[in-house]
Structure formats: C-alpha cells, structure tokens
Tab-separated table of C-alpha atoms in Angstrom:
chain	number	residue	atom	x	y	z
A	1193	UNK	CA	22.960	-8.386	-2.034
A	1194	UNK	CA	22.607	-11.591	-4.184
A	1195	UNK	CA	19.653	-12.342	-2.230
A	1196	UNK	CA	17.712	-10.042	-2.990
A	1197	UNK	CA	17.322	-9.435	-7.101
A	1198	UNK	CA	17.112	-13.403	-6.676
A	1199	UNK	CA	14.081	-12.570	-5.064
A	1200	UNK	CA	13.346	-9.533	-7.045
A	1201	UNK	CA	13.489	-12.309	-9.715
A	1202	UNK	CA	11.331	-14.901	-8.438
A	1203	UNK	CA	8.960	-11.816	-7.960
A	1204	UNK	CA	9.112	-10.672	-12.130
A	1205	UNK	CA	9.273	-7.025	-9.928
A	1206	UNK	CA	9.554	-5.618	-12.962
A	1207	UNK	CA	6.717	-6.862	-15.145
A	1208	UNK	CA	4.613	-4.536	-11.958
A	1209	UNK	CA	4.632	-2.044	-14.059
A	1210	UNK	CA	1.672	-4.536	-16.289
A	1211	UNK	CA	-0.711	-3.890	-13.267
A	1212	UNK	CA	-0.646	-0.145	-12.523
A	1213	UNK	CA	-3.233	-0.211	-15.446
A	1214	UNK	CA	-5.242	-0.151	-12.461
A	1215	UNK	CA	-4.997	3.081	-12.219
A	1216	UNK	CA	-6.344	3.875	-15.633
A	1217	UNK	CA	-9.945	3.815	-15.272
A	1218	UNK	CA	-9.068	6.949	-12.557
A	1219	UNK	CA	-6.818	8.823	-14.670
A	1220	UNK	CA	-9.551	8.363	-17.808
A	1221	UNK	CA	-11.870	9.849	-15.175
A	1222	UNK	CA	-10.095	12.759	-14.172
A	1223	UNK	CA	-9.725	11.164	-10.425
A	1224	UNK	CA	-6.022	9.852	-9.866
A	1225	UNK	CA	-4.755	12.244	-7.434
A	1226	UNK	CA	-7.926	12.173	-5.364
A	1227	UNK	CA	-6.282	11.555	-2.381
A	1228	UNK	CA	-8.703	8.888	-0.345
A	1229	UNK	CA	-8.739	7.273	-4.679
A	1230	UNK	CA	-4.621	7.736	-4.775
A	1231	UNK	CA	-4.242	5.632	-1.806
A	1232	UNK	CA	-6.249	2.789	-2.316
A	1233	UNK	CA	-6.142	2.331	-6.140
A	1234	UNK	CA	-2.101	2.349	-4.747
A	1235	UNK	CA	-2.611	-0.423	-1.705
A	1236	UNK	CA	-4.403	-2.509	-4.263
A	1237	UNK	CA	-1.594	-2.083	-6.889
A	1238	UNK	CA	0.475	-3.775	-4.692
A	1239	UNK	CA	-1.558	-6.600	-3.549
A	1240	UNK	CA	-2.124	-7.325	-6.912
A	1241	UNK	CA	1.096	-7.259	-7.528
A	1242	UNK	CA	1.910	-10.219	-4.717
A	1243	UNK	CA	-0.628	-12.192	-6.768
A	1244	UNK	CA	0.609	-11.724	-9.853
A	1245	UNK	CA	3.618	-12.725	-9.671
A	1246	UNK	CA	2.556	-15.700	-7.099
A	1247	UNK	CA	1.242	-16.803	-10.070
A	1248	UNK	CA	4.420	-16.472	-12.020
A	1249	UNK	CA	6.187	-18.046	-9.890
A	1250	UNK	CA	3.592	-20.842	-9.971
A	1251	UNK	CA	4.411	-20.794	-13.252
A	1252	UNK	CA	8.170	-21.023	-13.334
A	1253	UNK	CA	7.338	-23.816	-10.870
A	1254	UNK	CA	6.416	-26.218	-14.047
A	1255	UNK	CA	8.331	-24.968	-16.622
A	1256	UNK	CA	10.829	-25.650	-14.092
A	1257	UNK	CA	12.698	-28.657	-15.648
A	1258	UNK	CA	12.346	-27.184	-19.613
A	1259	UNK	CA	13.736	-23.547	-18.158
A	1260	UNK	CA	16.561	-25.852	-17.794
A	1261	UNK	CA	16.933	-25.943	-20.553
A	1262	UNK	CA	15.919	-22.976	-22.080
A	1263	UNK	CA	19.507	-20.598	-22.689
A	1264	UNK	CA	17.558	-17.586	-21.031
A	1265	UNK	CA	15.363	-18.888	-18.787
A	1266	UNK	CA	18.085	-20.801	-17.373
A	1267	UNK	CA	19.149	-18.223	-15.136
A	1268	UNK	CA	15.997	-17.918	-13.460
A	1269	UNK	CA	16.302	-18.422	-9.579
A	1270	UNK	CA	14.034	-21.099	-9.390
A	1271	UNK	CA	15.380	-23.192	-12.624
A	1272	UNK	CA	18.940	-22.462	-11.314
A	1273	UNK	CA	19.106	-23.997	-7.742
A	1274	UNK	CA	19.343	-19.956	-6.039
A	1275	UNK	CA	16.483	-21.088	-4.737
A	1276	UNK	CA	14.992	-23.509	-4.518
A	1277	UNK	CA	11.754	-24.509	-5.501
A	1278	UNK	CA	10.080	-25.404	-2.470
A	1279	UNK	CA	10.582	-22.723	-0.432
A	1280	UNK	CA	9.847	-20.540	-3.503
A	1281	UNK	CA	6.331	-22.393	-3.835
A	1282	UNK	CA	6.400	-20.831	0.193
A	1283	UNK	CA	6.639	-17.441	-1.121
A	1284	UNK	CA	3.919	-17.531	-4.467
A	1285	UNK	CA	1.596	-18.807	-1.349
A	1286	UNK	CA	2.014	-16.249	1.228
A	1287	UNK	CA	1.824	-13.672	-1.056
A	1288	UNK	CA	-1.174	-14.858	-2.891
A	1289	UNK	CA	-1.953	-15.061	0.825
A	1290	UNK	CA	-1.657	-11.006	0.617
A	1291	UNK	CA	-3.041	-10.504	-1.778
A	1292	UNK	CA	-6.231	-11.584	-1.747
A	1293	UNK	CA	-5.915	-10.870	1.935
A	1294	UNK	CA	-6.524	-7.030	1.194
A	1295	UNK	CA	-9.726	-7.561	-1.960
A	1296	UNK	CA	-11.192	-9.499	0.386
A	1297	UNK	CA	-11.318	-7.428	3.015
A	1298	UNK	CA	-12.325	-3.780	0.925
A	1299	UNK	CA	-16.283	-3.001	1.270
A	1300	UNK	CA	-15.983	-3.047	-3.359
A	1301	UNK	CA	-16.491	-6.514	-5.798
A	1302	UNK	CA	-12.880	-6.075	-6.544
A	1303	UNK	CA	-12.190	-9.106	-4.393
A	1304	UNK	CA	-14.982	-11.276	-7.251
A	1305	UNK	CA	-12.589	-10.085	-10.010
A	1306	UNK	CA	-9.425	-10.490	-8.676
A	1307	UNK	CA	-10.502	-13.944	-7.672
A	1308	UNK	CA	-11.633	-14.878	-11.252
A	1309	UNK	CA	-8.209	-13.438	-12.443
A	1310	UNK	CA	-6.807	-15.777	-9.562
A	1311	UNK	CA	-8.678	-18.671	-10.721
A	1312	UNK	CA	-8.359	-18.291	-14.703
A	1313	UNK	CA	-3.922	-17.584	-14.402
A	1314	UNK	CA	-4.100	-21.123	-12.857
A	1315	UNK	CA	-5.519	-21.893	-15.350
A	1316	UNK	CA	-3.898	-20.955	-17.941
A	1317	UNK	CA	-0.092	-21.867	-16.369
A	1318	UNK	CA	-1.909	-25.747	-16.329
A	1319	UNK	CA	-3.890	-26.199	-20.182
A	1320	UNK	CA	-4.606	-22.998	-21.669
A	1321	UNK	CA	-1.069	-21.170	-22.435
A	1322	UNK	CA	-0.288	-24.372	-24.828
A	1323	UNK	CA	-3.772	-23.519	-27.291
A	1324	UNK	CA	-1.747	-21.344	-29.248
A	1325	UNK	CA	-3.894	-18.006	-29.302
A	1326	UNK	CA	-6.564	-18.963	-26.714
A	1327	UNK	CA	-2.389	-18.479	-24.637
A	1328	UNK	CA	-3.075	-15.161	-25.832
A	1329	UNK	CA	-6.470	-14.235	-25.106
A	1330	UNK	CA	-6.580	-15.157	-22.017
A	1331	UNK	CA	-3.171	-13.242	-21.093
A	1332	UNK	CA	-5.079	-10.107	-23.309
A	1333	UNK	CA	-8.399	-10.572	-21.147
A	1334	UNK	CA	-5.578	-10.358	-17.622
A	1335	UNK	CA	-5.354	-7.122	-18.476
A	1336	UNK	CA	-8.963	-6.226	-19.319
A	1337	UNK	CA	-9.630	-7.269	-15.525
A	1338	UNK	CA	-7.459	-5.217	-13.620
A	1339	UNK	CA	-9.206	-2.498	-15.732
A	1340	UNK	CA	-12.827	-3.914	-13.868
A	1341	UNK	CA	-10.779	-4.027	-9.994
A	1342	UNK	CA	-8.972	-0.646	-10.617
A	1343	UNK	CA	-12.601	0.691	-11.381
A	1344	UNK	CA	-13.875	-1.078	-7.992
A	1345	UNK	CA	-11.586	0.257	-6.100
A	1346	UNK	CA	-11.852	4.349	-7.540
A	1347	UNK	CA	-15.628	3.230	-8.216
A	1348	UNK	CA	-14.897	4.835	-11.562
A	1349	UNK	CA	-17.085	3.138	-14.705
A	1350	UNK	CA	-15.378	2.049	-17.010
A	1351	UNK	CA	-15.967	3.145	-21.304
A	1352	UNK	CA	-15.525	0.728	-23.482
A	1353	UNK	CA	-13.286	2.600	-25.245
A	1354	UNK	CA	-10.758	2.122	-22.778
A	1355	UNK	CA	-11.177	-1.702	-22.474
A	1356	UNK	CA	-11.449	-2.361	-26.685
A	1357	UNK	CA	-8.598	-0.224	-26.615
A	1358	UNK	CA	-6.666	-2.483	-23.301
A	1359	UNK	CA	-7.976	-5.499	-24.713
A	1360	UNK	CA	-5.446	-5.104	-28.115
A	1361	UNK	CA	-2.764	-3.860	-26.836
A	1362	UNK	CA	-2.395	-6.689	-24.734
A	1363	UNK	CA	-2.880	-8.650	-27.108
A	1364	UNK	CA	-0.487	-6.998	-29.230
A	1365	UNK	CA	1.333	-7.434	-26.037
A	1366	UNK	CA	1.279	-10.780	-25.137
A	1367	UNK	CA	1.895	-11.451	-29.712
A	1368	UNK	CA	5.382	-9.344	-28.654
A	1369	UNK	CA	5.937	-12.131	-26.096
A	1370	UNK	CA	5.433	-14.626	-27.988
A	1371	UNK	CA	7.603	-12.877	-30.294
A	1372	UNK	CA	10.863	-12.720	-28.083
A	1373	UNK	CA	10.152	-16.383	-26.924
A	1374	UNK	CA	10.529	-17.289	-30.202
A	1375	UNK	CA	13.381	-15.463	-31.273
A	1376	UNK	CA	15.148	-15.742	-27.818
A	1377	UNK	CA	14.395	-19.409	-27.953
A	1378	UNK	CA	18.166	-20.240	-30.480
A	1379	UNK	CA	16.219	-22.779	-31.703
A	1380	UNK	CA	14.854	-23.906	-28.044
A	1381	UNK	CA	11.165	-25.488	-28.727
A	1382	UNK	CA	8.569	-25.047	-25.838
A	1383	UNK	CA	5.484	-26.390	-26.134
A	1384	UNK	CA	3.734	-23.183	-25.600
A	1385	UNK	CA	4.546	-21.800	-28.731
A	1386	UNK	CA	4.810	-24.535	-30.463
A	1387	UNK	CA	1.747	-24.148	-32.455
A	1388	UNK	CA	4.469	-20.443	-33.213
A	1389	UNK	CA	6.524	-18.905	-36.077
A	1390	UNK	CA	8.001	-15.737	-37.127
A	1391	UNK	CA	5.515	-14.908	-40.437
A	1392	UNK	CA	2.169	-15.350	-38.434
A	1393	UNK	CA	3.041	-13.183	-35.445
A	1394	UNK	CA	4.524	-10.494	-37.354
A	1395	UNK	CA	1.464	-10.277	-39.646
A	1396	UNK	CA	-0.305	-10.218	-36.390
A	1397	UNK	CA	1.056	-7.515	-34.476
A	1398	UNK	CA	1.334	-5.960	-38.496
A	1399	UNK	CA	-2.842	-5.606	-38.038
A	1400	UNK	CA	-3.149	-4.563	-34.043
A	1401	UNK	CA	-1.058	-1.663	-34.133
A	1402	UNK	CA	-3.028	0.068	-37.241
A	1403	UNK	CA	-6.425	-1.486	-35.682
A	1404	UNK	CA	-4.814	0.217	-31.638
A	1405	UNK	CA	-4.146	2.995	-33.329
A	1406	UNK	CA	-7.872	3.864	-35.239
A	1407	UNK	CA	-9.283	2.583	-32.282
A	1408	UNK	CA	-7.778	5.716	-30.043
A	1409	UNK	CA	-7.998	7.912	-32.749
A	1410	UNK	CA	-11.843	7.508	-32.933
A	1411	UNK	CA	-11.569	7.711	-29.153
A	1412	UNK	CA	-9.919	11.056	-29.338
A	1413	UNK	CA	-12.329	12.406	-32.420
A	1414	UNK	CA	-15.531	11.889	-30.418
A	1415	UNK	CA	-17.743	14.471	-29.400
A	1416	UNK	CA	-18.286	12.884	-25.782
A	1417	UNK	CA	-14.254	12.612	-25.606
A	1418	UNK	CA	-13.593	15.866	-27.172
A	1419	UNK	CA	-15.845	17.577	-25.347
A	1420	UNK	CA	-14.925	16.016	-22.298
A	1421	UNK	CA	-11.418	17.451	-22.619
A	1422	UNK	CA	-11.211	19.011	-25.189
A	1423	UNK	CA	-10.812	20.416	-28.430
A	1424	UNK	CA	-6.720	19.497	-28.792
A	1425	UNK	CA	-7.173	16.197	-27.638
A	1426	UNK	CA	-6.097	14.587	-31.074
A	1427	UNK	CA	-2.909	15.747	-30.095
A	1428	UNK	CA	-1.860	12.892	-28.012
A	1429	UNK	CA	-1.950	10.308	-31.135
A	1430	UNK	CA	1.171	12.322	-32.107
A	1431	UNK	CA	2.723	10.163	-29.300
A	1432	UNK	CA	0.906	6.921	-30.068
A	1433	UNK	CA	2.059	6.433	-33.619
A	1434	UNK	CA	6.238	7.100	-32.804
A	1435	UNK	CA	5.459	4.728	-30.394
A	1436	UNK	CA	4.274	2.113	-32.139
A	1437	UNK	CA	7.657	2.427	-35.179
A	1438	UNK	CA	9.756	3.196	-32.675
A	1439	UNK	CA	8.931	-0.490	-31.334
A	1440	UNK	CA	8.474	-2.157	-35.273
A	1441	UNK	CA	11.519	-0.037	-35.356
A	1442	UNK	CA	13.347	-1.944	-32.239
A	1443	UNK	CA	11.866	-4.728	-33.320
A	1444	UNK	CA	12.422	-5.582	-37.091
A	1445	UNK	CA	15.386	-3.601	-37.677
A	1446	UNK	CA	17.913	-3.609	-34.985
A	1447	UNK	CA	16.169	-6.800	-34.220
A	1448	UNK	CA	16.624	-6.421	-30.523
A	1449	UNK	CA	13.188	-8.605	-29.303
A	1450	UNK	CA	9.695	-7.594	-28.874
A	1451	UNK	CA	8.544	-7.673	-25.148
A	1452	UNK	CA	7.820	-4.698	-24.368
A	1453	UNK	CA	8.103	-4.172	-20.418
A	1454	UNK	CA	12.346	-4.739	-21.146
A	1455	UNK	CA	12.569	-2.522	-24.076
A	1456	UNK	CA	10.257	0.248	-22.261
A	1457	UNK	CA	12.920	0.077	-19.412
A	1458	UNK	CA	16.053	0.327	-22.134
A	1459	UNK	CA	14.338	1.930	-25.066
A	1460	UNK	CA	14.589	6.129	-23.930
A	1461	UNK	CA	12.414	6.418	-27.813
A	1462	UNK	CA	9.739	4.044	-26.136
A	1463	UNK	CA	10.200	6.244	-22.768
A	1464	UNK	CA	9.848	9.236	-24.368
A	1465	UNK	CA	7.152	8.250	-26.120
A	1466	UNK	CA	4.578	6.928	-23.089
A	1467	UNK	CA	5.706	9.988	-20.468
A	1468	UNK	CA	4.982	12.329	-23.349
A	1469	UNK	CA	1.786	10.501	-24.080
A	1470	UNK	CA	-0.053	10.244	-20.500
A	1471	UNK	CA	2.006	14.029	-19.246
A	1472	UNK	CA	0.640	15.963	-22.972
A	1473	UNK	CA	-2.858	13.730	-22.250
A	1474	UNK	CA	-3.107	14.442	-17.982
A	1475	UNK	CA	-2.692	18.119	-19.724
A	1476	UNK	CA	-5.639	18.003	-21.247
A	1477	UNK	CA	-7.402	16.237	-19.097
A	1478	UNK	CA	-7.303	18.406	-15.835
A	1479	UNK	CA	-5.823	21.251	-16.141
C-alpha cells in the first residue's frame, strides 16, 4: 500500500485533473459525448498524463537537494528517499515513451503539439522557471497547448474565446501556486520565487480575477454564442463568480494557501461551483 501511495505521489496523479482541459474543445463544441471522440480523448488524457508525470519527475529530480531542506516538499518520494532517484528516472522515461508512442500512432497533428509541450517544459525545468513572470506565462502556454491537443484529437477547432479564457485562468492558477509556495515555504526561499512576494502576487491575482470574469461575461453575451447555446447562457456566470469569490475567501480570509488543485479536492464550496458550472453549461449546450 505504501508503495502505491509513493508511486502516486511521484506521478502526482492528483495533478492529472489539469489535463482534463483536453476535453474542453469537444465539450464546448457539443461533441463530447460522441463515442468515437470521447474514447480517443480519454486515451489521449491518460497518454498525456503520463508525459506530464514524467515532467514532474524530472522537476523533482532537479530539485531534490532544495526539496530536502523544504518543510513540506522534503516529504516527496525522491527527496525523502522513499523512491530511488535512478528508479524514478526510469519510471519517468518509461512513462514519457509510452505517452509519445501513443500520440505518434494517431493520425492527426496532436503529436506535434505534444512535442512542443514536452520541449517547452523540459527547457522550463532547467532554466525558464527561474525567470519571474516568464515562468507563469510558460505554464499558461502549457495549458493552451492542452487545448490544441484536445482539439486535434477530437477534430474540433478552438475558438479564440476558449484560448483567451484558458490562458488567463492558467495564469491565475500559476500565480496562485506561487502564492502557495511563498506561504508554505515557512521562511525557506527557493530560487524560483526570489523575485516574487505576497503583495505582488496578490495584486496580480486581484487583476486577473476580474479580467477573467469580464471575459467570460462577454463570451456568454456574444451573439454567436447566444445563438449557438441559448439565451440563458448568462446564468452560468453565477457559478463562475461564486467560484472565484469562494477561492479568494479561502486564501485571503481563511489563509488556506493558494494551490487550486489542493483546494478543489478539499473544499465543498469550490466543488459545488465547478460542478454547478459544468452541469448548467452542459445542460444548455446538450439539452
């Protein structure tokens, strides 16, 4: 049981939820429940998750010395010595090969975007993550590339609305993660966050949240989307606003940190907001 738990932490399986963005192009196009597309997207989700896990392993391997002095990250499998570094490397390489082999075998341009993502993330792990602001922009670009991968797999083009909102949302998530790093560092300063501080990150979050909300409202009130989805599309903005307000309450009032993934799995308020949005938007689009 401990081995499975350590293996799960090594792969950061809880972070795989980020890769669900691959399903968004088909979801917004009303093609998510097309059996052929859904099966291909599901297989692509796992294949791409293998690749992202290999990047996490590379990142942990490069940070092993720093992580061993970090109050929280010292518990990670590699830093704690629960999984040998050489063994972790073999797992990472194997997962990456499996993911690439799958995408190479499907007849679309998804493999090209996967290679771009992999190349950018490898460079990110070695150098770009040390450059403040550029590091979070690279992370946001990685989320946009997930959209392109999903679009190619489902043979569904991405609208500029989706690209803009996912980029902004990913930028927000990356900033929130930097905030979490600062808070949970307990005085431990990593090279990757030396040029950040709480006032700067809080200001960035305060700017990004209204921009995202306004962008979504514009999306919901555009003539093309009203014609395609329906006059009641604006109702879904309620869940978006409630979700962001709840998140801001958690980090600014309750001081719970800033990792959105962790908060999503532990806070019922965020879960209700996200599930409510998916349900409302899905109902308007598919029924």
